[in-house]
XYZ file of C-alpha atoms in Angstrom:
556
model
C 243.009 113.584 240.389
C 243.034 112.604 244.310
C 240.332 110.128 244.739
C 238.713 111.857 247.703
C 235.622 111.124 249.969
C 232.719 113.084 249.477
C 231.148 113.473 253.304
C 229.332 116.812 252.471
C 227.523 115.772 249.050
C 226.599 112.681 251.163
C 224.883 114.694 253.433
C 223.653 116.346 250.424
C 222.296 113.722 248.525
C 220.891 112.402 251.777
C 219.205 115.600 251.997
C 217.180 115.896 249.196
C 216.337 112.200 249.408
C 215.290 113.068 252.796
C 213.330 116.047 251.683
C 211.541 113.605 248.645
C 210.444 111.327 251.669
C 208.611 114.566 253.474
C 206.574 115.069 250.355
C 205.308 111.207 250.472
C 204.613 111.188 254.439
C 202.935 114.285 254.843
C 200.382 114.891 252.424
C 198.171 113.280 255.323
C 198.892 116.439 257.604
C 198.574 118.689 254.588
C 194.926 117.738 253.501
C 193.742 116.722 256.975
C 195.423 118.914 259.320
C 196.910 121.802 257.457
C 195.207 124.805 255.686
C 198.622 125.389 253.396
C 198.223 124.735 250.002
C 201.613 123.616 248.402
C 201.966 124.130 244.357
C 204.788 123.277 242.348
C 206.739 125.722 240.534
C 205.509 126.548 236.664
C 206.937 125.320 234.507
C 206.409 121.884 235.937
C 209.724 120.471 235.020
C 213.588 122.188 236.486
C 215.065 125.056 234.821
C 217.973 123.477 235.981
C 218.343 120.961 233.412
C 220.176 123.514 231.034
C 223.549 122.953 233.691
C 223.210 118.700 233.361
C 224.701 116.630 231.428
C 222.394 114.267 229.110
C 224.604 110.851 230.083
C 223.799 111.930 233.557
C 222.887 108.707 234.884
C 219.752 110.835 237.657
C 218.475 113.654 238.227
C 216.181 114.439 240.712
C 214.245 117.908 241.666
C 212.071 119.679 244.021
C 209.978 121.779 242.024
C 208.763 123.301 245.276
C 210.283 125.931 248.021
C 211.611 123.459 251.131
C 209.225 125.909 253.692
C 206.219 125.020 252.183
C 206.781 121.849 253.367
C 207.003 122.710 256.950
C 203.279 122.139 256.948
C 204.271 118.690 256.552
C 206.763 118.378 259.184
C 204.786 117.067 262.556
C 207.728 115.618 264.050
C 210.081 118.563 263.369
C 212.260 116.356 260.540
C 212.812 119.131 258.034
C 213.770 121.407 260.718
C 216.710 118.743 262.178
C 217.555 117.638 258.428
C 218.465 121.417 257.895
C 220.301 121.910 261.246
C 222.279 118.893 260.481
C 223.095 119.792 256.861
C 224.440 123.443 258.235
C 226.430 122.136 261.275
C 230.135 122.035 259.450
C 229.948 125.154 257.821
C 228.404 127.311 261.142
C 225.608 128.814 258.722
C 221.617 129.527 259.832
C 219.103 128.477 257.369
C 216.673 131.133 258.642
C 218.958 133.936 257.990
C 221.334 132.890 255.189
C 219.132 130.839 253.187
C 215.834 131.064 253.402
C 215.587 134.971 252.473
C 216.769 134.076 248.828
C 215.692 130.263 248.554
C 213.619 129.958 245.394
C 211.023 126.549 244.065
C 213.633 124.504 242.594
C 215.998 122.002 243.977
C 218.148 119.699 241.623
C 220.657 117.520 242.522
C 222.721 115.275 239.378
C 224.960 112.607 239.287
C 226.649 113.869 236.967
C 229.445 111.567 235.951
C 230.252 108.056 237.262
C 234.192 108.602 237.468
C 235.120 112.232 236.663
C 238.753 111.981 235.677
C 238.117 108.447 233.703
C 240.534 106.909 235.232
C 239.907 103.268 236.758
C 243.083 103.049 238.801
C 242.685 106.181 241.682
C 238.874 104.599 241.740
C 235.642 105.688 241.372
C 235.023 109.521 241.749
C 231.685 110.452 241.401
C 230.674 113.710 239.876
C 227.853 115.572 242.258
C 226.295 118.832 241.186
C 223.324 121.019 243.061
C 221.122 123.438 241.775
C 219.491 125.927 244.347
C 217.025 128.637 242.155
C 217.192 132.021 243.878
C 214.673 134.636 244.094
C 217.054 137.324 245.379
C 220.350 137.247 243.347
C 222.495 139.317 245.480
C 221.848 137.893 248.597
C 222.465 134.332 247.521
C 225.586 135.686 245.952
C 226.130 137.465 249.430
C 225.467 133.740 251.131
C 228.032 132.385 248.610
C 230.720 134.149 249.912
C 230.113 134.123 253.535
C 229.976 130.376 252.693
C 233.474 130.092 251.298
C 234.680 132.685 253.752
C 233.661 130.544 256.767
C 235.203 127.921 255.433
C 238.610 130.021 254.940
C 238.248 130.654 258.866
C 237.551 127.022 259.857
C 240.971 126.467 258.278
C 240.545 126.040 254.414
C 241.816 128.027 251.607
C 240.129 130.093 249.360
C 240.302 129.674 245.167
C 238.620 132.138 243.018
C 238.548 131.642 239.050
C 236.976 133.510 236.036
C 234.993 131.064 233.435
C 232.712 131.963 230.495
C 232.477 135.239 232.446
C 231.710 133.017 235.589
C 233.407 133.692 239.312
C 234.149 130.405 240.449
C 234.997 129.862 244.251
C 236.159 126.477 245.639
C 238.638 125.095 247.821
C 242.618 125.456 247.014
C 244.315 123.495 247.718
C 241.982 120.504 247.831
C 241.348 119.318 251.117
C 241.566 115.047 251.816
C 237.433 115.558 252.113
C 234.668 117.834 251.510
C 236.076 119.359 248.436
C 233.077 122.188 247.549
C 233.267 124.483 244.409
C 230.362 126.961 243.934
C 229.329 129.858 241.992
C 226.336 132.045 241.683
C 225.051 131.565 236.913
C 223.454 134.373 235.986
C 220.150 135.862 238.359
C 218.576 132.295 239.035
C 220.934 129.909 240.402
C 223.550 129.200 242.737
C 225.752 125.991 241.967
C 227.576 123.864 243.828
C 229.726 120.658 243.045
C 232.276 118.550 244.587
C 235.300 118.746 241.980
C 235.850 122.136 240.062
C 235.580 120.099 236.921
C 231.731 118.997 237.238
C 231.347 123.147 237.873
C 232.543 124.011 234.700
C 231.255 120.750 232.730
C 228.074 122.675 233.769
C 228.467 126.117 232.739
C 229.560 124.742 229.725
C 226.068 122.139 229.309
C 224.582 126.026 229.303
C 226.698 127.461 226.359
C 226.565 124.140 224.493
C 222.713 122.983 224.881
C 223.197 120.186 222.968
C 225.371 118.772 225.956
C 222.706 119.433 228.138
C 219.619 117.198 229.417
C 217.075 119.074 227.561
C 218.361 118.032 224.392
C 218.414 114.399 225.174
C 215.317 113.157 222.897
C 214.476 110.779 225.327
C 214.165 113.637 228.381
C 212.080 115.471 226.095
C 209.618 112.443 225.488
C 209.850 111.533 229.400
C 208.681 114.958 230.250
C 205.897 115.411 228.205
C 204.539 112.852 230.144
C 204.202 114.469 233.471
C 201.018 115.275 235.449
C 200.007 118.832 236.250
C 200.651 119.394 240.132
C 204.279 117.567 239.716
C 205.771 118.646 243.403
C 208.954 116.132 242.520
C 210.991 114.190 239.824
C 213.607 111.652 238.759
C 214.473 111.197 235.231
C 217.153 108.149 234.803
C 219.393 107.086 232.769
C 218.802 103.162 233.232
C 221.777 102.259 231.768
C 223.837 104.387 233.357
C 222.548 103.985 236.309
C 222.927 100.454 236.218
C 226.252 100.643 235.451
C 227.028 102.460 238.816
C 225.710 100.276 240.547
C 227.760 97.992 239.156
C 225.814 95.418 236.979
C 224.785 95.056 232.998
C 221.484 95.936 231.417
C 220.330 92.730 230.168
C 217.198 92.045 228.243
C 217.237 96.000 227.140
C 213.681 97.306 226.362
C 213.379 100.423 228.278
C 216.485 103.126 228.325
C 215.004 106.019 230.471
C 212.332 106.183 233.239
C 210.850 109.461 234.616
C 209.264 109.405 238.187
C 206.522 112.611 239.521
C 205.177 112.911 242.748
C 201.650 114.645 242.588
C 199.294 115.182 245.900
C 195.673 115.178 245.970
C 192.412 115.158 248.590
C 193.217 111.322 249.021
C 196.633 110.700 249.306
C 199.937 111.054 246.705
C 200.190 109.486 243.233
C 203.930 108.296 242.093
C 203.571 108.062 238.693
C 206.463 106.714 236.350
C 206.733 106.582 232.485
C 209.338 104.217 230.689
C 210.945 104.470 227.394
C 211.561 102.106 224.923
C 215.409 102.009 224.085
C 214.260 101.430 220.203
C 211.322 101.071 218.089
C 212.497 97.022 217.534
C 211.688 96.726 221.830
C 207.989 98.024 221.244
C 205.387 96.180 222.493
C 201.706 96.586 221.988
C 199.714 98.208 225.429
C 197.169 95.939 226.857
C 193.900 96.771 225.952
C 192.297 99.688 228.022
C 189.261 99.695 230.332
C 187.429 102.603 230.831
C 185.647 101.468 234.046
C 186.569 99.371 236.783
C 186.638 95.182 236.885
C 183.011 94.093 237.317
C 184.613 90.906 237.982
C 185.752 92.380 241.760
C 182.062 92.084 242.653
C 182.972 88.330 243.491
C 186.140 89.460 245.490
C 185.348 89.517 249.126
C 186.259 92.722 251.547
C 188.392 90.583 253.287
C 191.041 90.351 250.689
C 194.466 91.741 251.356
C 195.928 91.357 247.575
C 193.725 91.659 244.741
C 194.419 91.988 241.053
C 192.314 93.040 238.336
C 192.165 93.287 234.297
C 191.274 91.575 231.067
C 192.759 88.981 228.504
C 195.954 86.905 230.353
C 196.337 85.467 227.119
C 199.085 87.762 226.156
C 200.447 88.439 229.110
C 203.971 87.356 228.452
C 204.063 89.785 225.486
C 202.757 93.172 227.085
C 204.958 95.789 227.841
C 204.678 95.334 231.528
C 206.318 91.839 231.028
C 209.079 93.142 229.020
C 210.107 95.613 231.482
C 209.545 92.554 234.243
C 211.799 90.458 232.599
C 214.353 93.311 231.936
C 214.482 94.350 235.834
C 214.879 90.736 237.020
C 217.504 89.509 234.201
C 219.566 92.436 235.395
C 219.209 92.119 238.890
C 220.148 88.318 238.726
C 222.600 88.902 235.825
C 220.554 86.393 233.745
C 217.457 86.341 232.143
C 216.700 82.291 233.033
C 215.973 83.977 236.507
C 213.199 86.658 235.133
C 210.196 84.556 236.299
C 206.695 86.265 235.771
C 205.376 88.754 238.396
C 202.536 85.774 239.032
C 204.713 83.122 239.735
C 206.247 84.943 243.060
C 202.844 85.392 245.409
C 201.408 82.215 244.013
C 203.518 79.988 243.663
C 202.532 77.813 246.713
C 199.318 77.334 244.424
C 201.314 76.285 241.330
C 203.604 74.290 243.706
C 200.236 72.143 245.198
C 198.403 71.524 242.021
C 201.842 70.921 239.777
C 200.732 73.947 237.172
C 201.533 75.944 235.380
C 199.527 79.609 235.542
C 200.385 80.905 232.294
C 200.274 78.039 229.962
C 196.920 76.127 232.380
C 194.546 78.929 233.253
C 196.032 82.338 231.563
C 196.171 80.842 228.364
C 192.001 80.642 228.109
C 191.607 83.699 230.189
C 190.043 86.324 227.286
C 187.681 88.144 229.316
C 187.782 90.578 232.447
C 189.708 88.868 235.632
C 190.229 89.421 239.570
C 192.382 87.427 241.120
C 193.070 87.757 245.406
C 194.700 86.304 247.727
C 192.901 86.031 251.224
C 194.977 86.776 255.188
C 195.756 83.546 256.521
C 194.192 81.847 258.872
C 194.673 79.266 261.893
C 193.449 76.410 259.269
C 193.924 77.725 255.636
C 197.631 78.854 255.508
C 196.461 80.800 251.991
C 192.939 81.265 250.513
C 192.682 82.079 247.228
C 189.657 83.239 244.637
C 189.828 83.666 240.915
C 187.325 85.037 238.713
C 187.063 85.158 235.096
C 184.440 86.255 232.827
C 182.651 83.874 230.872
C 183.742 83.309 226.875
C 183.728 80.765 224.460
C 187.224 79.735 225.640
C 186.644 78.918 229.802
C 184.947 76.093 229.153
C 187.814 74.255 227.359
C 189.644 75.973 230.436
C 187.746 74.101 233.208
C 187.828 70.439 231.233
C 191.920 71.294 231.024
C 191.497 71.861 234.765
C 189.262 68.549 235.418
C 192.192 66.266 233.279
C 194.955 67.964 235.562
C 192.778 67.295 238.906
C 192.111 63.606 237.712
C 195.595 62.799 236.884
C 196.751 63.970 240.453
C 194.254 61.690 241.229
C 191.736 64.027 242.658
C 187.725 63.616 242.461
C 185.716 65.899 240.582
C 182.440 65.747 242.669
C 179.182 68.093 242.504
C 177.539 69.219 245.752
C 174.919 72.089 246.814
C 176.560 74.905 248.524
C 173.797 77.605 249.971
C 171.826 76.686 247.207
C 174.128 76.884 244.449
C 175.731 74.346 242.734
C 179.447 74.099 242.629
C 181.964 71.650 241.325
C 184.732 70.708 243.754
C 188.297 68.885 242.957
C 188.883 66.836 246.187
C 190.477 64.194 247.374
C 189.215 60.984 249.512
C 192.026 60.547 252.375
C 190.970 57.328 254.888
C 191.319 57.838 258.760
C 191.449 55.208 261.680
C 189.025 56.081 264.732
C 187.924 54.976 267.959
C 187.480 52.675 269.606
C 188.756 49.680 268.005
C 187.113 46.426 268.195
C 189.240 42.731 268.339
C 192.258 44.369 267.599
C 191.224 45.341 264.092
C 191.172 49.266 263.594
C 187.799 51.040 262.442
C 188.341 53.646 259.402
C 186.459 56.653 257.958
C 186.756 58.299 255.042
C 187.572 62.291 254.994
C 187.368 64.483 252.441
C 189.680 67.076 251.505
C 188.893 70.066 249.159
C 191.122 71.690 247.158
C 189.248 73.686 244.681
C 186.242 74.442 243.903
C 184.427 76.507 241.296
C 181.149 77.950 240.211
C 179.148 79.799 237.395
C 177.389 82.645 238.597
C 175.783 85.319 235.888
C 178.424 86.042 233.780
C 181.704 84.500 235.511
C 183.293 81.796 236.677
C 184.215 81.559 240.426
C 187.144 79.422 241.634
C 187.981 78.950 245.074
C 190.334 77.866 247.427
C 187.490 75.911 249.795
C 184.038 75.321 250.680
C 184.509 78.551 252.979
C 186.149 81.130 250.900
C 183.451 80.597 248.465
C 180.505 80.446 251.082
C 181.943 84.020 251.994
C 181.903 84.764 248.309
C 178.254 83.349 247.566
C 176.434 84.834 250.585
C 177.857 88.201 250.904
C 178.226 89.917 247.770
C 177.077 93.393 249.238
C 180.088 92.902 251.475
C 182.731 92.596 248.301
C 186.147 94.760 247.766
C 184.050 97.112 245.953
C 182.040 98.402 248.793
C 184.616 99.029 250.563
C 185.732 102.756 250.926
C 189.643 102.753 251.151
C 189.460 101.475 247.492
C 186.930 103.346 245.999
C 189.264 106.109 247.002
C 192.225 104.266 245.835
C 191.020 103.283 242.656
C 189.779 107.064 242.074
C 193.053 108.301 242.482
C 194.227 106.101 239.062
C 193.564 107.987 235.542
C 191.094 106.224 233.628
C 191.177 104.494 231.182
C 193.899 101.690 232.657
C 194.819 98.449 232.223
C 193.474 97.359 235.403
C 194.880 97.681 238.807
C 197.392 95.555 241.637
C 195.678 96.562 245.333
C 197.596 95.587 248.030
C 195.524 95.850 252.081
C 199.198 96.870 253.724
C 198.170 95.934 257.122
C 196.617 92.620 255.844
C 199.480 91.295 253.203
C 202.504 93.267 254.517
C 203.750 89.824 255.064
C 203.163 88.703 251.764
C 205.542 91.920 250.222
C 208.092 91.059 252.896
C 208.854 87.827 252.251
C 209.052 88.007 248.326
C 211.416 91.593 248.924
C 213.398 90.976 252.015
C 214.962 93.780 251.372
C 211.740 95.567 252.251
C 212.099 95.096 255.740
C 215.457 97.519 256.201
C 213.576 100.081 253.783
C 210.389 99.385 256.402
C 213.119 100.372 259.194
C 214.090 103.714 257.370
C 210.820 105.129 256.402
C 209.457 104.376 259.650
C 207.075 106.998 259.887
C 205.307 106.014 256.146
C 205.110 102.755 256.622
C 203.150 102.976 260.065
C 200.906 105.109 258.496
C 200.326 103.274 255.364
C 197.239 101.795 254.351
C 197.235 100.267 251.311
C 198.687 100.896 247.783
C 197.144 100.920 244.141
C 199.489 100.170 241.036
C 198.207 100.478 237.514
C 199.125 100.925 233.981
C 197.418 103.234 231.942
C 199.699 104.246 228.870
C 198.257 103.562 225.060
C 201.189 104.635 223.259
C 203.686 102.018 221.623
C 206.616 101.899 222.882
C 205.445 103.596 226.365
C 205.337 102.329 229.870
C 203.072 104.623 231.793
C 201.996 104.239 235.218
C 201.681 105.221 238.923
C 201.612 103.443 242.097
C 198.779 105.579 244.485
C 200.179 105.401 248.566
C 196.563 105.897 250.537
C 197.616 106.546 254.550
C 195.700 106.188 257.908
C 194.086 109.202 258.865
């Protein structure tokens, strides 16, 4: 087999990804601006499952007619995305498309190298589903397809298989090989090698090839939310594999991604699978109503993270699949820190800690934990609170012994009329003038923690001022304010607590742990002006389960 370039299934694959990104953007201009209602096809997951393999290493649909989406399209994106997807083959959506065009897009990777064979390269295997509500005009739009393509210089091939007419190019051009054929009264294929076509019609007359049979698929989908407008099941190690690295640390096997819209903004919600019942992990406990312990976290925050018990965090579920996404990125699991240690590790880096084993270790209770914007004289203020049990005060005296062997002062001082302990440290200071040649001194003081009981929690604070905020404006916390009270809404209850990030206040933060960020920032241009902040949580209770969704709220 010719090891060919693919241009057209680029602009595919492009496509749909482009299509994807629509349904994120715009659900501000749907429930704001627009009276259109969009609704995903029923049944909530693609028909067109039946014609993909199950070591396919992604699949992702549109379980929703492309025009509905137009709603969504201020800036006329769809409408250029569609005109540039046509352009080679002279066709017009409006009136060879769009009659016939039914609620279901899916587009597989179906194989990483179709004829197996490492020395022509790496061919990957493409197919497309397109569902059709009109079967002989999408069989009509089939052939005026190939037929254009006859006059723009190609040649025409026509086979019979399983009672299928197959039409692709013959002989096969250098690029933009296309083979196509209309299955039954519902969909219209197309693929670029002959081979993945008929590797799908057979998936249909074998269903034990196909995706639905794949046990895992079956779990993934029973997980997803009514509404679902989108999807992605993958194959993780498959996937991995393409992209050219080695599943280490292997807990989860497959991952299924929805997109649902509501009133407030769209919920991507994910659902890993354990690869076998010796990876399960217990869930962390769940909480059927939010932190009480943000009370203490002040509006001003820009990252804020909330639960209970960070005893066991190393052994949750979350940390397995952590420590499985890093080891494989970095190709070794000595590189998997904990998802802690990245935003704070200038804190762990100052005092010479360690957060799991020095403060998470006692931490039983309810938690927040935030990290303040910076400011001209604190580069990064921070605030932890923890609910009072038998273990935090063991906590704070581990605390004390680490201050005093840094050689920091443990002092006790009045701060608005509450007392609060502070760790600080004496530093001495020439001033002026001098007398007889013999410089005068002072003594500063430096704070660099403080902390303080207050009804049921302990408060610990960066400085004097982060907890004078914290002390004297309590009506003025994170939970008054409105943007998360709609973001937390958005989460099903019960969770296991919740990861908000203020985008305009911490975007800085995100950028410098995931440089990477900042070319996806320059691609989905339009979301990322728009976005406000985001909401991650966990909320599955079932061993060997991953369940969660990361809620994208937008400026209106």
């Amino acid at each position: 087999m010719v090891n060919r370039q693919n241009s057209l299934f680029g602009f595919l694959v492009a496509g749909a990804i482009a299509i994807l990104a629509l349904v994120i953007v715009g659900f501000y201009w749907l429930s704001i601006k627009s009276p259109v209602t969009i609704t995903a096809a029923t049944p909530s997951q693609p028909e067109a499952r039946i014609f993909v393999s199950k070591f396919s290493p992604i699949t992702v649909s549109l379980l929703v007619n492309p025009d509905q989406l137009q709603a969504l399209d201020k800036d006329g994106e769809l409408s250029k995305l569609k005109t540039n997807l046509l352009t080679k083959s002279n066709l017009n959506y409006q009136e060879d498309i769009q009659p016939w065009l039914g609620k279901e897009i899916t587009l597989a990777v179906t194989s990483l190298d179709i004829d197996r064979d490492p020395e022509n390269g790496q061919q990957i295997g493409y197919l497309m589903a397109l569902a059709t509500t009109q079967p002989e005009k999408s069989r009509e739009f089939l052939e005026l397809l190939f037929s254009k393509r006859v006059l723009a210089g190609g040649n025409l091939g026509t086979e019979e298989y399983e009672g299928v007419k197959l039409l692709y190019d013959n002989p096969p051009p250098k690029q933009d090989f296309l083979a196509g054929a209309a299955v039954g009264d519902r969909f219209i294929l197309f693929a670029n090698e002959l081979k993945v076509l008929k590797d799908a019609i057979n998936n249909v007359q074998a269903p034990d090839l196909n995706l639905s049979s794949l046990v895992q698929y079956q779990k993934a989908t029973q997980q997803l939310p009514k509404g679902t407008l989108a999807l992605a099941f993958v194959n993780l190690p498959k996937l991995v594999k393409w992209q050219g690295l080695e599943l280490q640390e292997a807990v989860y096997d497959s991952e299924i991604i929805s997109l649902v819209l509501n009133s407030q903004g769209l919920l991507a919600e994910t659902s890993f699978l354990s690869a076998s019942a010796n990876s399960y992990s217990a869930p962390a406990p769940l909480l059927s109503q939010p932190v009480q312990a943000l009370q203490y976290i002040p509006q001003s925050a820009g990252l804020a993270i909330a639960g209970a018990n960070l005893s066991n965090l190393g052994e949750t579920n979350l940390a397995k699949l952590w420590k499985e996404a890093t080891a494989t990125i970095y190709s070794s699991a000595k590189s998997a820190n904990s998802p802690t240690d990245q935003p704070f590790s200038e804190l762990q880096n100052r005092w010479g800690i360690n957060l799991v084993e020095d403060i998470f270790s006692w931490v039983k209770g309810e938690y927040a934990i935030a990290l303040l914007p910076q400011t001209e004289k604190n580069q990064q203020s921070w605030v932890f609170v923890v609910e009072n049990t038998p273990e935090v005060a063991d906590g704070i005296a581990r605390l004390d012994a680490i201050a005093s062997s840094k050689g920091l002062n443990i002092n006790s001082l009045n701060l608005n009329n509450q007392k609060v302990s502070a760790w600080t440290e004496l530093i001495a200071a020439s001033k002026k003038p001098q007398e007889k040649n013999r410089p005068a001194y002072t003594v500063d003081t430096k704070v660099q923690g403080v902390h303080t009981t207050v009804e049921n929690y302990e408060i610990f604070a960066s400085d004097l001022e982060t907890m004078a905020e914290i002390l004297t404006a309590k009506d003025n916390s994170l939970v008054k304010n409105r943007n998360f009270q709609d973001s937390i809404a958005a989460i099903p209850q019960p969770n296991q607590g919740y990861v908000y990030l203020d985008w305009t206040k911490s975007k800085y933060l995100v950028e410098r742990q995931l440089p990477i960020l900042k070319l996806v920032e320059v691609l989905g241009k339009p979301f990322f002006e728009k976005l406000r902040s985001l909401t991650v949580s966990s909320y599955g209770s079932d061993t060997g389960l991953l369940k969660g969704g990361v809620f994208f709220k937008l400026q209106p």
